[in-house]
Short mmCIF file of C-alpha atoms in Angstrom, two decimals:
data_model
loop_
_atom_site.label_atom_id
_atom_site.label_comp_id
_atom_site.label_asym_id
_atom_site.label_seq_id
_atom_site.Cartn_x
_atom_site.Cartn_y
_atom_site.Cartn_z
CA MET A 1 16.46 38.87 6.64
CA PRO A 2 12.88 39.17 5.34
CA ALA A 3 10.24 37.00 6.97
CA ARG A 4 9.53 33.69 5.30
CA THR A 5 6.10 32.38 4.38
CA ILE A 6 5.80 28.73 5.36
CA LEU A 7 2.72 26.56 4.90
CA HIS A 8 1.89 23.23 6.47
CA ALA A 9 -0.85 21.32 4.67
CA ASP A 10 -2.50 18.37 6.41
CA LEU A 11 -5.11 16.14 4.78
CA ASN A 12 -8.01 15.76 7.20
CA ASN A 13 -8.46 12.21 8.53
CA CYS A 14 -6.61 11.06 5.44
CA TYR A 15 -7.14 7.28 5.48
CA ALA A 16 -10.76 7.47 6.65
CA SER A 17 -11.60 10.27 4.20
CA ILE A 18 -10.19 8.31 1.27
CA GLU A 19 -12.15 5.20 2.27
CA MET A 20 -15.40 7.18 2.51
CA LEU A 21 -14.69 8.73 -0.88
CA HIS A 22 -14.40 5.25 -2.41
CA HIS A 23 -17.28 3.80 -0.37
CA PRO A 24 -20.07 6.41 -0.13
CA ARG A 25 -22.20 4.04 1.98
CA LEU A 26 -19.82 4.73 4.88
CA ARG A 27 -20.71 8.41 5.00
CA GLY A 28 -22.65 9.46 8.06
CA HIS A 29 -21.48 6.44 10.07
CA PRO A 30 -18.62 6.22 12.59
CA VAL A 31 -15.73 4.76 10.58
CA ALA A 32 -12.17 3.84 11.50
CA VAL A 33 -9.27 2.39 9.53
CA GLY A 34 -7.46 -0.41 11.33
CA GLY A 35 -5.84 -3.77 10.81
CA SER A 36 -6.85 -7.36 11.37
CA ALA A 37 -8.49 -8.04 14.73
CA GLU A 38 -7.29 -11.63 14.58
CA MET A 39 -3.67 -10.68 13.91
CA ARG A 40 -3.94 -7.60 16.15
CA HIS A 41 -2.47 -5.27 13.59
CA GLY A 42 -5.61 -3.59 14.90
CA ILE A 43 -4.55 -0.28 16.31
CA ILE A 44 -6.80 2.49 15.00
CA LEU A 45 -4.90 4.30 12.23
CA ALA A 46 -7.54 6.91 11.42
CA ARG A 47 -11.15 7.73 12.21
CA ASN A 48 -13.73 10.07 10.75
CA TYR A 49 -15.43 12.93 12.53
CA GLU A 50 -18.53 10.85 13.28
CA ALA A 51 -16.35 8.55 15.42
CA ARG A 52 -14.89 11.35 17.53
CA PRO A 53 -17.87 11.88 19.90
CA TYR A 54 -17.46 8.26 21.02
CA GLY A 55 -13.88 8.91 22.14
CA ILE A 56 -12.30 6.90 19.32
CA LYS A 57 -8.64 7.89 19.06
CA VAL A 58 -5.74 6.99 16.83
CA GLY A 59 -3.60 4.36 18.57
CA GLN A 60 -6.45 2.64 20.40
CA THR A 61 -6.84 -1.09 20.02
CA LEU A 62 -9.81 -2.36 18.05
CA TRP A 63 -11.44 -3.95 21.08
CA GLU A 64 -11.20 -0.67 23.02
CA ALA A 65 -12.74 1.22 20.11
CA ARG A 66 -15.57 -1.27 19.73
CA GLN A 67 -16.35 -1.08 23.45
CA LYS A 68 -16.78 2.68 23.12
CA CYS A 69 -18.73 2.46 19.86
CA PRO A 70 -20.37 -0.93 19.13
CA GLY A 71 -21.54 0.37 15.75
CA LEU A 72 -18.07 1.41 14.63
CA ILE A 73 -17.29 0.33 11.06
CA ILE A 74 -13.66 -0.74 10.77
CA VAL A 75 -12.11 -1.09 7.33
CA PRO A 76 -8.63 -2.46 6.57
CA PRO A 77 -5.94 -0.07 5.33
CA ASP A 78 -5.16 0.11 1.62
CA TYR A 79 -1.68 1.64 1.47
CA ASP A 80 -1.41 1.56 -2.32
CA LYS A 81 -4.50 3.75 -2.53
CA TYR A 82 -3.20 6.14 0.15
CA LEU A 83 0.18 6.41 -1.57
CA ARG A 84 -1.53 7.34 -4.84
CA PHE A 85 -3.45 10.14 -3.09
CA SER A 86 -0.24 11.26 -1.38
CA ARG A 87 1.50 11.64 -4.74
CA LEU A 88 -1.45 13.60 -6.18
CA PHE A 89 -1.54 15.81 -3.09
CA ARG A 90 2.16 16.63 -3.33
CA ALA A 91 1.81 17.33 -7.05
CA ILE A 92 -0.72 20.04 -6.22
CA LEU A 93 1.59 21.54 -3.60
CA SER A 94 4.50 21.51 -6.05
CA ASP A 95 2.58 23.92 -8.30
CA TYR A 96 3.15 26.61 -5.68
CA SER A 97 6.78 26.06 -4.73
CA PRO A 98 9.76 23.82 -5.50
CA ARG A 99 10.32 23.59 -1.76
CA VAL A 100 7.90 20.89 -0.63
CA GLU A 101 8.99 18.76 2.31
CA PRO A 102 6.84 15.69 3.10
CA PHE A 103 6.03 15.22 6.76
CA GLY A 104 4.42 11.81 6.63
CA LEU A 105 2.09 10.40 4.01
CA ASP A 106 -0.67 12.98 4.39
CA GLU A 107 1.04 16.25 5.27
CA ALA A 108 3.85 18.46 4.03
CA PHE A 109 5.58 21.79 4.51
CA LEU A 110 6.10 24.23 1.66
CA ASP A 111 7.99 27.51 1.46
CA VAL A 112 6.03 29.99 -0.69
CA THR A 113 8.05 33.09 0.15
CA GLY A 114 7.54 35.51 -2.73
CA SER A 115 6.26 32.79 -5.05
CA GLY A 116 3.43 32.52 -7.53
CA LYS A 117 0.72 34.89 -8.71
CA TYR A 118 -0.08 35.79 -5.09
CA GLY A 119 3.46 37.03 -4.47
CA GLY A 120 3.90 34.94 -1.38
CA ASP A 121 0.54 35.79 0.24
CA GLY A 122 0.34 32.66 2.38
CA GLY A 123 -3.34 32.98 3.23
CA ALA A 124 -4.42 33.30 -0.41
CA ILE A 125 -2.20 30.40 -1.46
CA ALA A 126 -3.54 28.25 1.41
CA ASP A 127 -7.14 28.94 0.41
CA GLU A 128 -6.42 28.07 -3.23
CA ILE A 129 -4.73 24.82 -2.19
CA ARG A 130 -7.75 23.90 -0.04
CA GLY A 131 -10.09 24.52 -2.96
CA ARG A 132 -8.00 22.50 -5.39
CA VAL A 133 -7.60 19.53 -3.05
CA LYS A 134 -11.34 19.41 -2.42
CA PHE A 135 -12.19 19.71 -6.14
CA GLU A 136 -9.44 17.50 -7.61
CA LEU A 137 -9.06 14.84 -4.91
CA GLY A 138 -12.45 14.87 -3.19
CA VAL A 139 -11.02 15.22 0.33
CA THR A 140 -10.28 18.22 2.54
CA VAL A 141 -7.07 19.73 3.84
CA SER A 142 -6.29 22.16 6.65
CA VAL A 143 -3.43 24.60 6.18
CA GLY A 144 -1.34 26.53 8.67
CA VAL A 145 0.48 29.66 7.53
CA SER A 146 3.38 31.17 9.45
CA TYR A 147 6.93 32.46 9.30
CA ASN A 148 8.39 29.16 10.58
CA LYS A 149 7.66 25.46 10.29
CA ILE A 150 6.68 24.91 13.94
CA PHE A 151 3.91 27.50 13.98
CA ALA A 152 2.75 26.48 10.49
CA LYS A 153 2.31 22.91 11.79
CA LEU A 154 0.51 24.25 14.87
CA GLY A 155 -1.82 26.29 12.67
CA SER A 156 -2.84 23.37 10.48
CA ASP A 157 -4.15 21.58 13.56
CA MET A 158 -6.34 24.48 14.73
CA LYS A 159 -9.15 24.58 12.16
CA LYS A 160 -10.30 21.15 11.07
CA PRO A 161 -11.66 20.18 8.67
CA ASP A 162 -10.90 22.44 5.72
CA GLY A 163 -9.55 25.56 7.42
CA THR A 164 -6.73 28.08 7.14
CA THR A 165 -5.00 29.48 10.24
CA ILE A 166 -2.43 32.27 10.05
CA ILE A 167 0.12 32.72 12.85
CA THR A 168 2.34 35.78 12.47
CA GLU A 169 5.17 37.42 14.34
CA GLY A 170 2.57 39.88 15.61
CA ASN A 171 -0.09 37.47 16.87
CA TYR A 172 1.67 34.26 17.94
CA ARG A 173 1.58 35.19 21.63
CA ARG A 174 -2.20 35.61 21.46
CA VAL A 175 -2.85 32.62 19.18
CA ALA A 176 -0.27 30.01 20.18
CA TRP A 177 0.71 30.67 23.77
CA PRO A 178 -2.70 29.87 25.39
CA LEU A 179 -2.75 26.41 23.75
CA PRO A 180 -1.88 23.28 25.75
CA ALA A 181 1.81 22.39 25.79
CA SER A 182 0.91 19.07 24.17
CA ASP A 183 -0.10 20.92 20.98
CA LEU A 184 3.51 21.95 20.33
CA LEU A 185 5.49 19.79 17.92
CA GLY A 186 7.86 17.61 19.98
CA VAL A 187 5.71 17.47 23.10
CA GLY A 188 4.34 13.94 23.34
CA ARG A 189 2.42 12.25 26.11
CA ARG A 190 5.46 11.58 28.27
CA MET A 191 6.85 15.07 27.86
CA THR A 192 3.44 16.53 28.71
CA VAL A 193 3.51 14.67 32.02
CA LYS A 194 7.09 15.78 32.74
CA LEU A 195 6.28 19.43 31.96
CA ALA A 196 3.20 19.31 34.20
CA LYS A 197 5.39 18.33 37.14
CA TYR A 198 6.96 21.80 36.84
CA ASN A 199 3.54 23.45 36.34
CA ILE A 200 4.27 24.03 32.66
CA LEU A 201 0.86 23.53 31.10
CA THR A 202 0.70 25.78 28.04
CA ILE A 203 2.94 26.75 25.14
CA GLY A 204 3.23 30.16 26.76
CA ASP A 205 4.53 28.53 29.93
CA ILE A 206 7.31 26.91 27.91
CA ALA A 207 8.10 30.19 26.18
CA SER A 208 8.37 32.14 29.43
CA CYS A 209 10.43 29.51 31.27
CA ASP A 210 14.13 30.10 31.87
CA PRO A 211 15.92 28.21 29.04
CA ASP A 212 18.69 27.17 31.44
CA LEU A 213 16.08 25.46 33.62
CA LEU A 214 14.56 23.71 30.61
CA GLN A 215 18.00 22.48 29.59
CA ASN A 216 18.72 21.32 33.14
CA TRP A 217 15.45 19.40 33.29
CA PHE A 218 15.26 17.98 29.76
CA GLY A 219 18.74 18.37 28.22
CA LYS A 220 19.05 19.68 24.67
CA TRP A 221 15.40 18.92 23.99
CA GLY A 222 14.44 21.57 26.57
CA LEU A 223 16.23 24.20 24.47
CA PHE A 224 14.46 22.98 21.34
CA LEU A 225 11.09 23.41 23.04
CA TYR A 226 12.03 26.91 24.19
CA THR A 227 13.02 27.80 20.62
CA TYR A 228 9.82 26.32 19.19
CA ALA A 229 7.51 28.04 21.70
CA ASN A 230 9.09 31.45 21.11
CA GLY A 231 8.84 31.25 17.34
CA LEU A 232 12.60 31.15 16.87
CA ASP A 233 12.81 28.04 14.67
CA THR A 234 14.73 28.76 11.46
CA SER A 235 14.91 25.26 9.94
CA PRO A 236 14.49 25.35 6.14
CA VAL A 237 11.95 23.53 4.01
CA ALA A 238 13.71 20.95 1.86
CA GLU A 239 13.51 21.40 -1.91
CA THR A 240 11.54 18.84 -3.89
CA GLY A 241 13.86 16.62 -5.87
CA SER A 242 16.93 17.46 -3.83
CA GLU A 243 19.01 14.37 -3.30
CA SER A 244 19.23 13.34 0.33
CA ALA A 245 20.87 10.13 1.43
CA VAL A 246 18.68 7.45 2.96
CA LYS A 247 19.46 7.67 6.64
CA SER A 248 17.60 4.65 7.96
CA ILE A 249 15.58 1.58 7.01
CA GLY A 250 13.29 -0.09 9.52
CA ASN A 251 10.11 -1.98 10.31
CA SER A 252 7.88 -2.23 13.34
CA SER A 253 4.83 -4.33 14.10
CA THR A 254 1.92 -4.40 16.47
CA CYS A 255 2.11 -8.05 17.44
CA PRO A 256 -0.71 -10.61 17.10
CA ARG A 257 -0.47 -11.12 20.88
CA ASP A 258 1.42 -9.43 23.69
CA LEU A 259 5.06 -10.43 24.01
CA VAL A 260 5.84 -11.68 27.51
CA ASN A 261 9.44 -12.89 27.40
CA ASP A 262 12.71 -12.85 25.46
CA GLU A 263 11.69 -15.86 23.37
CA ASP A 264 8.59 -14.07 22.06
CA ALA A 265 10.59 -10.95 21.26
CA HIS A 266 13.31 -12.96 19.52
CA ILE A 267 10.81 -14.46 17.08
CA VAL A 268 9.35 -11.06 16.15
CA PHE A 269 12.73 -9.32 16.02
CA GLN A 270 14.07 -12.00 13.67
CA ASN A 271 11.03 -11.59 11.43
CA LEU A 272 11.40 -7.82 11.37
CA ALA A 273 15.18 -8.04 10.92
CA GLU A 274 14.73 -10.17 7.81
CA SER A 275 12.46 -7.52 6.31
CA VAL A 276 14.88 -4.72 7.17
CA ALA A 277 17.93 -6.62 5.94
CA GLU A 278 16.22 -7.55 2.67
CA ARG A 279 15.29 -3.91 2.02
CA MET A 280 18.87 -2.85 2.79
CA ARG A 281 20.22 -5.32 0.25
CA GLU A 282 17.67 -4.22 -2.33
CA GLN A 283 18.70 -0.57 -1.90
CA GLY A 284 22.42 -1.26 -1.57
CA PHE A 285 23.05 -0.28 2.06
CA MET A 286 24.59 -1.59 5.25
CA ALA A 287 23.86 -0.29 8.77
CA LYS A 288 26.48 0.87 11.23
CA THR A 289 23.94 1.22 14.05
CA VAL A 290 20.84 -0.69 15.18
CA GLN A 291 17.92 1.03 16.87
CA VAL A 292 14.95 -0.65 18.56
CA SER A 293 11.58 0.79 19.58
CA LEU A 294 9.44 -0.81 22.29
CA ARG A 295 5.81 -0.09 23.18
CA ASP A 296 4.17 -1.79 26.15
CA ASN A 297 0.50 -2.66 26.58
CA ASP A 298 -0.15 0.79 28.13
CA LEU A 299 1.20 2.31 24.89
CA SER A 300 4.24 3.81 26.64
CA TRP A 301 7.09 3.96 24.16
CA PHE A 302 10.86 4.42 24.03
CA GLU A 303 13.87 3.82 21.75
CA ARG A 304 17.43 2.61 22.29
CA GLN A 305 20.33 2.12 19.88
CA MET A 306 23.83 0.69 19.72
CA GLN A 307 26.74 0.85 17.28
CA LEU A 308 27.70 -2.39 15.55
CA PRO A 309 31.27 -3.72 15.51
CA GLN A 310 31.02 -3.89 11.69
CA PRO A 311 28.41 -2.50 9.25
CA THR A 312 25.92 -5.20 8.23
CA HIS A 313 22.87 -6.08 6.21
CA VAL A 314 22.64 -9.61 7.64
CA SER A 315 19.38 -10.24 9.48
CA THR A 316 20.87 -12.45 12.21
CA GLU A 317 23.37 -9.73 13.13
CA LEU A 318 20.64 -7.09 13.24
CA CYS A 319 18.47 -9.37 15.37
CA SER A 320 21.35 -10.17 17.73
CA ALA A 321 21.96 -6.45 18.33
CA ALA A 322 18.23 -5.87 18.88
CA MET A 323 18.05 -8.64 21.45
CA SER A 324 21.10 -7.24 23.24
CA LEU A 325 19.37 -3.86 23.49
CA LEU A 326 16.19 -5.52 24.71
CA ARG A 327 17.95 -7.46 27.48
CA GLN A 328 19.79 -4.34 28.62
CA ASN A 329 16.73 -2.12 28.74
CA TRP A 330 13.59 -4.22 29.33
CA LYS A 331 12.80 -6.15 32.53
CA TRP A 332 9.39 -7.54 31.46
CA GLU A 333 7.48 -5.71 34.18
CA LYS A 334 4.86 -5.19 31.47
CA PRO A 335 4.16 -7.11 28.25
CA LEU A 336 5.18 -5.55 24.95
CA ARG A 337 2.47 -4.77 22.45
CA SER A 338 4.66 -3.66 19.57
CA ILE A 339 8.35 -3.62 18.75
CA GLY A 340 10.45 -2.25 15.92
CA ILE A 341 13.96 -2.49 14.56
CA ARG A 342 15.80 0.01 12.40
CA GLY A 343 19.19 0.13 10.70
CA VAL A 344 20.64 3.65 10.90
CA ASN A 345 23.87 5.38 9.90
CA LEU A 346 23.72 3.61 6.55
CA ILE A 347 26.66 3.28 4.17
CA PRO A 348 26.77 1.97 0.58
CA ILE A 349 27.51 -1.74 0.30
CA ARG A 350 30.57 -1.08 -1.86
CA GLN A 351 32.12 1.45 0.49
CA PRO A 352 35.49 0.13 1.76
CA ARG A 353 35.40 -1.18 5.33
CA GLN A 354 38.16 -1.61 7.88
CA LEU A 355 38.51 -5.32 8.61
CA SER A 356 39.07 -6.56 12.14
CA LEU A 357 41.35 -9.35 13.36
CA PHE A 358 38.66 -10.19 15.89
CA TYR A 359 35.83 -10.59 13.37
CA ASP A 360 35.21 -13.81 11.43
CA GLU A 361 34.90 -12.43 7.88
CA ARG A 362 34.56 -15.87 6.29
CA ARG A 363 31.59 -16.67 8.48
CA ARG A 364 30.10 -13.29 7.69
CA GLU A 365 30.49 -13.73 3.93
CA LYS A 366 28.82 -17.12 4.18
CA ALA A 367 25.87 -15.56 6.05
CA GLU A 368 25.57 -12.85 3.38
CA ARG A 369 25.54 -15.38 0.54
CA LEU A 370 22.90 -17.38 2.36
CA GLU A 371 20.61 -14.37 2.78
CA TYR A 372 20.99 -13.32 -0.85
CA ALA A 373 19.99 -16.87 -1.81
CA ILE A 374 16.95 -16.67 0.50
CA ASP A 375 15.97 -13.36 -1.15
CA ASP A 376 16.03 -15.06 -4.55
CA VAL A 377 13.93 -18.01 -3.40
CA ARG A 378 11.32 -15.74 -1.82
CA ARG A 379 11.09 -13.53 -4.89
CA ARG A 380 10.39 -16.58 -7.02
CA PHE A 381 8.16 -18.68 -4.74
CA GLY A 382 6.80 -16.35 -2.03
CA HIS A 383 7.82 -15.30 1.46
CA TYR A 384 6.79 -18.51 3.21
CA SER A 385 8.50 -20.81 0.72
CA ILE A 386 11.57 -20.79 2.97
CA ASP A 387 11.72 -19.96 6.66
CA ARG A 388 13.92 -20.19 9.72
CA ALA A 389 13.18 -23.05 12.10
CA MET A 390 12.83 -20.71 15.09
CA LEU A 391 9.87 -19.00 13.42
CA ARG A 392 8.03 -22.32 13.41
CA PHE A 393 8.03 -22.46 17.21
CA ASP A 394 5.09 -20.04 17.35
CA SER A 395 2.45 -20.36 14.63
CA VAL A 396 1.11 -16.85 15.33
CA LEU A 397 4.22 -14.70 15.84
CA GLY A 398 6.21 -16.63 13.25
CA ARG A 399 3.75 -15.97 10.44
CA LEU A 400 4.24 -12.21 10.25
CA ASP A 401 5.44 -10.94 6.88
CA PRO A 402 6.23 -7.29 7.63
CA LYS A 403 7.68 -6.56 4.21
CA ALA A 404 4.54 -7.60 2.36
CA ASP A 405 1.94 -6.67 4.99
CA HIS A 406 3.17 -3.07 5.34
CA LEU A 407 3.22 -3.36 9.13
CA ASN A 408 4.16 0.19 10.11
CA PRO A 409 6.93 0.46 7.50
CA THR A 410 9.53 3.07 8.43
CA GLY A 411 12.51 4.57 6.68
#
């Protein structure tokens, strides 16, 4: 099979670059995009290159960032503006291939094998894309070119801003293997620590490790890492416009204050569950599984999920499952800084379901009718026109509106 030509295009410091484009006075100053300091939606979402020497990193809290850089200018996110740029960016990419696969708001893969006036010359196509993005959108993009998605993604991270990096079957050992293991897609902070325990420090170390050992240590994910490091990934780039079923709908939120007990978590989970359930009803889905994500105040993160006895789009049922997962998996040794809830394994609302003798269907139908009525009231009079009593117990946590505030929307 002939080698593919895969590109990964990544807008440089997307949110911060767009803000500086719209506000030229910010240029030359350390700038970060973050949320409200009062509501603590204030994790740094993006920062410009002037902020980097101060050690400002994505994911830091606002107070940490300001301690490192007292002169840091923090602007609130404007997701509508970023979405518009994302659509324009993808429109440019679509001129070069029908196979454009978004990978977040500001980056995407595209398969240009044999396409266009350059006949699939990935480097030439990458350079033309960089020029067009700079001229048409006013921001810069870095592009990785390779024969698989993993190395294309790795390449786009190597020359920033506004660079092209080509990783081939002939040079990947020289280019990719000396890089830190953490640079490889799928190796996060926790995995980096686990790999270091076995003296696996670089991508080359992963590639040269016995795959049976990696599987023994890390399960199936160890084999994925071995495949990625050795350039053996063959996953395709999805075609633009191809119909793919929605697999999940979720919301997460960095909380206005740390959560310290089940009662705190229950308030936030109920708020998030209402957003998720409303979006499910709007899109005509029910969830067969609930997944939660938890991040403590050291920014350590994990997920857990459970299958539901019956598919649902009722917020109280989603919240009940989330609380069950929390109680099973969290002992409150540390406070929680952010939590999320997601409905997965979605099915259409009208798909026939097997009823159970042990499930109160009348009660369930009543709960569904109630939530549809709440949806209607909120559409007409605003989110806070009707609320659950439990959300009034805490004037800070209970006032989150994740659906309207775009608090880390997922799915």
